[in-house]
Each structure stands twice: as C-alpha cells, then as structure tokens.
XYZ file of N, CA, C and O in Angstrom:
600
model
N -2.049 -10.710 -11.033
C -2.119 -10.519 -9.268
C -2.114 -9.543 -9.008
O -2.129 -8.216 -10.100
N -2.759 -9.133 -8.076
C -3.187 -7.831 -7.108
C -2.011 -7.069 -7.132
O -0.560 -7.289 -7.142
N -2.427 -5.646 -6.858
C -1.384 -4.626 -6.704
C -0.707 -4.391 -5.475
O 0.877 -4.550 -4.943
N -1.485 -4.889 -4.181
C -1.072 -5.288 -2.796
C 0.293 -5.884 -3.141
O 1.584 -6.577 -2.829
N 0.215 -7.305 -3.413
C 0.812 -8.441 -3.337
C 2.596 -7.959 -4.503
O 3.562 -8.319 -4.174
N 1.897 -7.439 -6.042
C 3.590 -6.685 -6.437
C 3.734 -5.998 -5.522
O 5.428 -5.669 -5.818
N 3.356 -4.495 -4.999
C 4.391 -4.631 -4.439
C 5.114 -4.601 -3.372
O 5.924 -4.676 -3.020
N 4.372 -5.373 -2.759
C 4.770 -6.991 -1.552
C 6.478 -7.315 -2.220
O 7.842 -7.137 -1.647
N 6.512 -7.731 -3.385
C 7.462 -8.127 -4.366
C 8.831 -6.988 -4.616
O 9.577 -7.001 -3.904
N 7.930 -5.803 -4.552
C 8.529 -4.489 -4.396
C 9.446 -4.295 -3.355
O 10.922 -3.682 -3.550
N 9.166 -4.319 -2.179
C 9.200 -3.829 -0.892
C 10.724 -4.505 -0.654
O 11.737 -4.578 -0.555
N 10.418 -5.961 -0.873
C 11.778 -6.928 -1.141
C 12.496 -7.331 -1.879
O 13.707 -7.444 -1.679
N 12.755 -6.687 -3.383
C 13.733 -6.797 -3.927
C 13.928 -5.265 -3.635
O 15.452 -5.094 -4.128
N 13.710 -4.548 -3.095
C 14.625 -2.715 -2.440
C 15.109 -3.527 -1.865
O 17.131 -3.236 -1.423
N 14.854 -4.405 -0.569
C 15.941 -5.131 0.423
C 17.009 -5.581 -0.045
O 17.951 -6.212 0.063
N 16.595 -6.886 -1.202
C 17.389 -7.692 -1.483
C 18.266 -7.193 -2.791
O 19.524 -7.730 -3.125
N 17.466 -6.876 -3.971
C 18.165 -6.154 -4.286
C 18.936 -7.250 -6.137
O 19.989 -7.287 -6.866
N 17.942 -8.147 -5.219
C 17.916 -9.065 -5.851
C 16.713 -9.852 -6.553
O 16.087 -9.940 -5.880
N 16.589 -10.040 -8.506
C 14.701 -10.568 -8.508
C 15.380 -12.178 -8.059
O 14.154 -12.817 -7.200
N 16.108 -13.087 -8.371
C 16.005 -14.605 -7.553
C 15.588 -14.734 -5.992
O 14.694 -15.236 -5.248
N 16.010 -13.509 -5.302
C 15.896 -13.757 -3.794
C 14.497 -12.540 -3.073
O 13.425 -13.739 -2.470
N 13.720 -11.776 -4.483
C 12.768 -12.286 -3.792
C 11.720 -13.212 -4.600
O 10.609 -13.004 -3.340
N 11.848 -13.333 -4.840
C 11.494 -14.383 -5.493
C 11.187 -15.754 -5.248
O 10.556 -16.564 -3.976
N 12.571 -15.995 -4.388
C 12.425 -16.908 -3.474
C 12.245 -17.116 -2.077
O 11.324 -17.981 -1.574
N 11.978 -15.793 -1.119
C 10.958 -15.394 -0.530
C 9.430 -15.401 -0.128
O 8.718 -15.935 0.662
N 8.929 -15.568 -1.354
C 7.660 -15.793 -2.006
C 6.674 -16.955 -2.731
O 6.269 -17.298 -2.966
N 7.841 -17.713 -2.619
C 8.562 -18.857 -3.007
C 7.105 -19.104 -4.615
O 6.397 -19.480 -4.940
N 7.402 -17.702 -5.717
C 7.345 -17.883 -6.909
C 8.862 -17.571 -7.833
O 10.090 -17.157 -7.175
N 8.659 -17.891 -8.875
C 9.483 -17.832 -10.108
C 9.873 -16.214 -10.479
O 9.019 -15.022 -10.213
N 11.043 -15.870 -10.551
C 11.275 -14.791 -10.605
C 10.742 -13.913 -11.846
O 10.926 -12.451 -12.225
N 10.392 -15.336 -12.170
C 9.692 -14.309 -14.172
C 8.512 -13.464 -13.033
O 8.070 -12.490 -13.920
N 7.713 -13.801 -12.302
C 6.736 -13.829 -11.588
C 6.899 -12.282 -10.669
O 6.155 -10.721 -11.601
N 8.149 -12.127 -10.428
C 8.904 -11.202 -9.760
C 8.759 -10.161 -10.701
O 8.755 -8.361 -10.847
N 9.460 -10.481 -12.081
C 9.895 -9.097 -13.742
C 8.696 -9.099 -13.310
O 8.687 -7.421 -13.711
N 7.260 -9.856 -14.025
C 6.550 -9.348 -14.313
C 5.379 -7.933 -13.657
O 4.788 -7.521 -13.845
N 5.831 -7.888 -11.931
C 4.835 -7.204 -10.928
C 5.976 -6.057 -11.397
O 5.102 -5.188 -11.244
N 7.356 -6.561 -11.802
C 7.939 -4.689 -11.218
C 7.314 -4.312 -12.739
O 7.727 -2.651 -12.729
N 7.430 -5.277 -13.975
C 7.065 -4.413 -14.802
C 5.838 -3.757 -15.031
O 6.153 -1.911 -15.230
N 4.723 -4.343 -13.992
C 3.561 -3.469 -13.720
C 4.019 -2.067 -13.293
O 3.287 -1.322 -13.074
N 4.388 -2.664 -11.873
C 5.060 -0.996 -10.998
C 5.795 -0.197 -12.230
O 5.301 1.572 -12.039
N 7.010 -0.424 -13.640
C 7.388 0.477 -13.304
C 6.336 1.172 -15.238
O 7.280 2.657 -14.797
N 5.684 1.029 -15.399
C 4.376 1.389 -16.052
C 3.561 2.033 -16.048
O 3.547 3.594 -15.775
N 3.092 1.335 -14.115
C 2.209 3.013 -13.233
C 2.769 3.586 -12.929
O 2.721 4.910 -12.814
N 4.001 3.519 -12.540
C 4.751 5.073 -12.426
C 5.758 5.621 -12.918
O 6.621 6.883 -13.296
N 6.273 5.404 -14.014
C 7.030 5.818 -15.779
C 8.525 5.872 -14.990
O 8.358 7.168 -15.563
N 9.109 4.871 -14.194
C 9.714 5.065 -13.754
C 10.481 3.604 -14.047
O 9.321 2.966 -13.991
N 12.223 3.831 -14.132
C 12.868 2.141 -14.042
C 12.978 1.522 -12.694
O 13.269 0.306 -12.932
N 12.625 2.128 -11.544
C 13.011 1.815 -9.999
C 14.326 1.352 -9.861
O 14.315 1.711 -9.189
N 14.215 0.200 -10.535
C 15.885 -0.373 -10.996
C 16.836 -0.597 -11.603
O 15.616 -0.454 -12.844
N 17.790 0.360 -11.509
C 18.741 0.510 -12.992
C 19.596 -0.645 -12.426
O 21.239 -0.777 -11.278
N 20.055 -1.913 -13.143
C 21.150 -3.116 -13.127
C 22.829 -2.012 -13.252
O 22.968 -1.592 -14.106
N 23.394 -2.732 -12.154
C 24.543 -2.570 -10.895
C 25.141 -4.145 -11.108
O 24.731 -5.033 -10.888
N 26.332 -4.085 -10.606
C 27.415 -5.448 -10.658
C 26.229 -5.988 -9.361
O 26.572 -7.667 -10.084
N 26.129 -5.682 -8.542
C 25.805 -6.234 -7.468
C 24.705 -6.519 -7.405
O 24.002 -7.190 -6.836
N 23.872 -6.059 -8.510
C 22.542 -6.546 -8.981
C 21.231 -5.404 -8.737
O 21.765 -4.760 -10.327
N 20.461 -4.870 -8.964
C 19.279 -4.167 -9.001
C 19.506 -2.419 -8.155
O 19.306 -3.426 -6.498
N 20.113 -1.592 -7.974
C 20.147 -0.260 -7.006
C 18.433 0.033 -7.936
O 18.053 0.616 -7.928
N 17.901 0.718 -6.784
C 16.715 1.167 -6.443
C 17.066 2.938 -7.007
O 17.643 2.905 -6.618
N 15.848 3.460 -7.713
C 15.982 4.973 -8.575
C 15.349 5.585 -6.835
O 15.169 4.395 -6.370
N 16.135 7.066 -6.786
C 15.326 7.332 -5.690
C 13.911 7.221 -5.926
O 13.605 7.587 -4.541
N 12.125 7.448 -6.576
C 11.747 6.710 -6.393
C 11.506 5.472 -5.837
O 10.444 5.484 -5.175
N 11.809 4.934 -6.134
C 11.540 3.907 -5.303
C 12.016 3.179 -3.961
O 11.156 3.972 -3.051
N 13.445 4.500 -3.382
C 13.154 4.301 -2.787
C 12.504 5.864 -1.101
O 11.943 4.828 -0.653
N 11.934 6.563 -1.703
C 11.233 7.537 -1.997
C 9.888 6.473 -1.326
O 9.218 6.098 -0.534
N 9.680 5.169 -2.903
C 8.189 4.651 -1.936
C 8.385 3.712 -1.459
O 7.285 3.032 -0.046
N 10.205 2.653 -1.263
C 10.050 1.406 -0.346
C 10.094 2.714 1.250
O 9.209 1.506 1.641
N 10.004 3.799 1.502
C 9.622 4.300 2.577
C 8.155 5.153 3.165
O 8.130 4.153 4.212
N 8.045 5.284 2.120
C 5.927 5.345 1.588
C 5.719 3.679 2.716
O 4.532 3.507 3.455
N 6.057 2.404 1.426
C 5.003 1.212 1.826
C 5.711 0.470 3.290
O 4.744 -0.366 3.352
N 6.514 1.497 3.697
C 6.616 0.488 5.107
C 6.348 1.155 6.035
O 4.925 0.915 6.469
N 5.790 2.335 5.900
C 4.020 2.327 6.673
C 2.514 2.215 6.149
O 2.370 1.681 7.212
N 3.168 2.464 5.078
C 1.714 1.178 4.562
C 1.222 -0.089 4.525
O 0.125 -0.727 5.804
N 2.835 -0.715 4.941
C 2.368 -2.380 5.504
C 2.063 -2.424 6.525
O 1.543 -3.537 7.662
N 2.645 -1.936 7.652
C 2.428 -1.801 8.996
C 0.535 -1.861 9.277
O 0.912 -2.131 10.545
N 0.983 -0.203 8.693
C -0.816 0.143 8.616
C -1.488 -1.252 8.897
O -2.806 -0.999 9.869
N -1.815 -1.155 7.182
C -3.042 -2.003 7.012
C -2.729 -4.176 8.009
O -4.036 -4.237 8.473
N -1.387 -3.625 8.084
C -1.212 -5.173 9.127
C -2.517 -4.548 10.489
O -2.463 -5.399 11.374
N -1.960 -3.839 11.314
C -1.746 -2.989 12.788
C -3.306 -3.447 12.350
O -4.260 -3.665 13.654
N -4.333 -2.959 11.688
C -5.597 -2.564 11.060
C -6.549 -4.015 11.153
O -7.331 -4.757 12.194
N -5.380 -5.458 10.526
C -6.372 -6.535 10.320
C -6.122 -6.655 11.945
O -6.876 -8.265 11.842
N -4.922 -6.380 12.216
C -4.908 -7.322 13.701
C -5.269 -6.732 14.687
O -5.214 -7.953 16.066
N -6.249 -6.367 14.685
C -6.958 -5.755 15.912
C -7.944 -6.540 16.085
O -8.597 -7.683 15.296
N -7.956 -7.095 17.643
C -9.038 -8.083 18.407
C -10.422 -7.131 18.660
O -10.563 -6.279 18.627
N -11.292 -8.178 18.608
C -12.715 -8.499 18.388
C -13.447 -7.018 19.226
O -14.266 -6.340 19.820
N -12.298 -7.273 20.646
C -13.051 -5.614 21.565
C -12.396 -4.900 21.360
O -12.901 -4.005 21.735
N -10.902 -4.330 20.682
C -10.608 -3.063 20.055
C -11.692 -2.278 19.384
O -11.681 -1.325 19.307
N -12.542 -3.384 18.464
C -12.931 -2.714 17.718
C -14.526 -2.445 17.865
O -14.774 -4.707 17.733
N -15.758 -1.696 18.294
C -16.579 -2.544 18.605
C -17.399 -2.731 16.690
O -16.521 -2.615 15.486
N -17.883 -4.463 16.987
C -18.811 -5.259 16.453
C -19.323 -4.061 14.783
O -19.558 -4.362 13.788
N -20.001 -2.634 15.338
C -20.717 -2.265 14.307
C -20.117 -0.961 13.562
O -20.260 -0.164 14.001
N -18.173 -0.658 13.970
C -17.911 0.069 14.133
C -18.384 0.638 12.619
O -17.915 0.271 11.844
N -17.736 2.137 12.560
C -18.086 2.954 11.655
C -16.185 3.700 10.597
O -15.415 4.142 11.786
N -15.059 2.939 9.959
C -14.160 4.108 9.240
C -14.380 4.666 7.804
O -15.478 4.161 6.793
N -13.831 5.771 8.013
C -14.230 6.542 7.082
C -12.108 6.699 6.589
O -11.530 7.546 7.385
N -12.377 6.584 5.145
C -11.097 6.450 5.287
C -11.470 7.488 2.938
O -12.720 7.761 2.427
N -10.408 8.629 3.538
C -10.077 9.546 2.237
C -8.598 9.367 1.647
O -7.945 8.748 2.430
N -9.066 9.562 0.390
C -7.537 8.715 -0.588
C -8.154 9.667 -1.771
O -9.036 10.046 -2.430
N -6.430 10.396 -1.998
C -7.101 10.247 -4.210
C -6.485 9.552 -5.109
O -6.070 8.639 -4.297
N -7.414 9.619 -5.478
C -7.043 8.630 -6.982
C -5.917 8.520 -7.771
O -4.991 9.710 -7.729
N -5.261 6.821 -7.786
C -5.602 6.795 -7.572
C -5.584 4.755 -6.575
O -5.662 3.797 -6.558
N -5.182 5.446 -5.391
C -5.372 4.776 -4.008
C -6.482 3.882 -3.826
O -6.389 3.474 -3.554
N -7.331 4.441 -4.089
C -8.843 3.435 -4.097
C -8.949 3.194 -4.312
O -9.856 1.326 -4.065
N -8.523 2.306 -5.752
C -8.768 1.472 -6.227
C -8.223 0.439 -6.359
O -7.628 -0.780 -6.224
N -6.292 0.715 -6.720
C -4.841 -0.125 -5.788
C -4.893 0.155 -4.948
O -5.087 -1.560 -4.135
N -4.882 0.873 -4.254
C -4.406 0.017 -2.782
C -4.700 0.066 -1.605
O -4.244 -0.977 -1.373
N -5.667 0.171 -1.741
C -7.280 0.462 -0.731
C -8.267 -0.554 -1.138
O -8.243 -0.673 -0.532
N -7.031 -1.506 -1.530
C -8.918 -2.715 -2.527
C -8.855 -3.231 -0.933
O -9.915 -3.423 -1.421
N -8.063 -3.530 -0.911
C -8.114 -4.499 -0.119
C -8.114 -4.133 1.850
O -9.239 -5.366 1.737
N -8.068 -3.556 1.722
C -7.858 -2.738 3.497
C -9.526 -2.625 3.885
O -9.912 -3.477 4.552
N -11.142 -2.613 2.815
C -12.306 -3.087 3.483
C -12.412 -3.832 3.823
O -13.496 -4.590 4.444
N -12.612 -5.157 2.443
C -12.337 -6.234 2.456
C -11.854 -6.944 3.578
O -12.653 -7.979 4.610
N -10.758 -6.607 3.883
C -9.756 -7.446 5.537
C -10.991 -6.741 6.037
O -10.862 -7.193 7.183
N -11.207 -5.223 6.417
C -12.357 -5.130 7.961
C -13.658 -5.392 7.414
O -13.805 -6.075 8.951
N -14.380 -5.530 6.424
C -15.190 -6.115 5.816
C -15.473 -8.005 6.818
O -16.510 -8.418 7.656
N -13.795 -8.780 6.707
C -13.926 -9.512 7.129
C -14.226 -9.962 8.428
O -14.179 -11.029 9.055
N -13.427 -9.338 9.110
C -13.006 -9.128 10.856
C -14.333 -8.620 11.265
O -14.780 -9.337 12.610
N -14.999 -7.427 10.763
C -16.374 -6.793 11.344
C -17.468 -6.600 10.205
O -17.103 -5.340 9.727
N -18.166 -8.011 10.101
C -19.115 -8.080 8.709
C -19.806 -7.157 8.986
O -20.462 -6.284 8.392
N -20.095 -5.990 10.499
C -21.709 -5.472 10.536
C -20.322 -4.134 10.733
O -21.428 -3.316 11.100
N -19.616 -3.784 10.122
C -19.032 -2.519 10.085
C -19.083 -1.591 9.201
O -19.931 -2.135 7.980
N -19.356 -0.481 9.285
C -19.333 0.762 7.607
C -18.230 1.279 7.483
O -17.566 1.800 8.417
N -17.675 1.224 6.633
C -16.200 1.303 5.083
C -16.787 2.940 4.114
O -17.346 2.060 3.878
N -16.664 4.174 4.738
C -16.740 5.013 3.118
C -15.494 5.542 3.476
O -14.801 5.529 3.391
N -15.974 5.321 2.079
C -14.664 5.591 1.267
C -14.867 7.087 -0.059
O -15.631 6.523 -0.719
N -14.147 8.055 1.387
C -14.411 8.924 0.223
C -13.241 9.565 -0.462
O -12.355 9.772 -0.979
N -13.486 10.709 -2.129
C -11.804 11.185 -2.709
C -11.155 12.189 -1.829
O -11.881 13.007 -1.100
N -10.287 11.885 -1.514
C -9.297 13.112 -1.305
C -9.713 14.918 -1.872
O -9.804 15.035 -3.300
N -10.352 15.317 -1.212
C -10.285 17.080 -1.931
C -9.753 18.247 -0.298
O -8.769 17.506 0.513
N -9.988 19.647 -1.458
C -9.757 20.482 -0.052
C -9.990 19.921 1.957
O -8.821 21.389 2.066
N -11.021 19.218 2.078
C -11.330 19.589 3.432
C -10.839 18.160 3.523
O -11.248 17.864 4.954
N -10.613 17.095 3.177
C -9.945 16.534 3.814
C -8.386 15.893 5.002
O -8.542 15.829 5.780
N -8.011 17.146 5.217
C -6.573 17.059 5.751
C -7.253 18.009 7.010
O -7.063 17.051 8.196
N -8.506 18.479 6.776
C -8.783 18.872 8.276
C -10.158 18.097 8.900
O -10.293 17.970 9.726
N -10.780 17.033 7.470
C -11.606 15.866 8.284
C -11.016 14.740 9.099
O -10.681 14.252 10.159
N -9.577 15.043 8.899
C -8.415 13.787 9.871
C -7.616 14.737 11.084
O -9.037 13.903 12.593
N -7.762 15.758 11.095
C -8.366 16.295 12.164
C -8.616 16.660 13.030
O -8.674 16.741 14.406
N -9.978 16.483 12.701
C -11.497 16.782 13.191
C -11.885 15.142 13.288
O -12.673 15.596 14.317
N -11.406 14.402 13.126
C -12.519 12.968 13.670
C -13.199 12.379 12.302
O -14.462 11.089 12.467
N -13.637 13.071 11.411
C -14.714 12.929 10.396
C -14.430 11.540 9.185
O -14.442 11.388 9.068
N -13.574 11.733 9.461
C -11.953 10.721 9.056
C -11.045 10.243 9.674
O -10.579 11.345 9.943
N -11.121 8.508 9.610
C -10.059 8.697 9.820
C -8.682 7.960 9.285
O -7.718 7.667 10.147
N -8.403 7.712 8.174
C -7.190 7.444 7.936
C -7.138 8.157 6.045
O -8.525 8.385 5.678
N -6.623 9.191 6.017
C -6.310 9.806 4.401
C -4.621 9.293 3.495
O -3.773 9.338 4.492
N -5.026 9.359 2.898
C -4.217 8.949 1.274
C -4.024 9.225 0.952
O -4.900 10.329 0.248
N -2.665 10.590 0.710
C -2.753 11.579 -0.668
C -1.359 10.994 -1.536
O -0.365 11.635 -0.768
N -0.683 11.165 -2.735
C 0.568 11.082 -3.112
C 0.519 12.362 -3.653
O 0.201 13.842 -2.834
N 1.914 12.674 -2.955
C 2.761 14.084 -3.478
C 3.377 14.002 -4.049
O 4.595 12.948 -3.801
N 4.667 14.975 -4.586
C 5.798 15.136 -5.036
C 6.572 16.023 -4.799
O 6.664 17.060 -4.205
N 8.465 15.183 -4.300
C 9.014 15.876 -3.894
C 10.355 16.279 -4.812
O 10.412 14.895 -5.799
N 11.866 16.525 -4.331
C 12.344 17.201 -6.072
C 13.323 16.646 -4.934
O 13.559 17.412 -3.836
C-alpha cells in the first residue's frame, strides 16, 4: 500500500481508537490497518498507539502527526479539486521539501497535478537554507519540512 493510504488509515485510527472501526471505514480488514500501522511504527520509530481498556490511545507523536496530517490532507484535496479556470493548463508548480517527504508524502501530488493539468510543469526541489525565503518571495509555491518539538 502507498504511504498516503497508510496515513489515511492512521488518521482514522487516531479518531476512532479502534483498528476495527478504521478498517470498516475503508472497507478493508483490521489486518490491513494493522500492517499499515506497523509500517508507520517502523518509519517513525515510535509505537504511535498504546493499548488501553477503551482501545488504542495515541502517543504524543501520534497526536502531533495527526494535526500535521489534517493540514496535508486539506491541502492535497484543495489542490486536486481546483477547476480548470483556477489554474491555467500551462501552470508551473514549485515544491520544496525535506527528505524523505519527496519520496513518501508527495509522491502522489505531482501525479494528481499532471492528471488535471497535463501541460503543467512541476518542479520538486530539496529543502535547503534558502527554501523558506523562496516560499516568501514566490520562487516556491509549497514547502514541507519536518520539525521536532519537545
């Protein structure tokens, strides 16, 4: 399964606190949700959930990640639903991201853009010390960078 699907399972799991409930929402088996959760646990090096009497309780990292994912899902939905008058067919999109976002989180975004605007240009660049300024000045349209909070 793609990471975006795993993250969608994760987001639903945070809301529901139950593998079975998350599986029902996506019409998959609880095993599929469990496997996706296992991949994410490996990826983030965190259990992400702790089993309690009421189901699964998210860890602090899970709660932080869930908040960030809300923004990500809203953004991708917004970009993918723009109508053809909103963005010219020849549009240029510049995305800057910190590794591993380019490979993982954003792998579907350029495909979505190309499907809607086949003549557009999508430029994906690695995050560096100029990236924030590039976003402010309009050289880059969108940026993704991980940050750790304590």
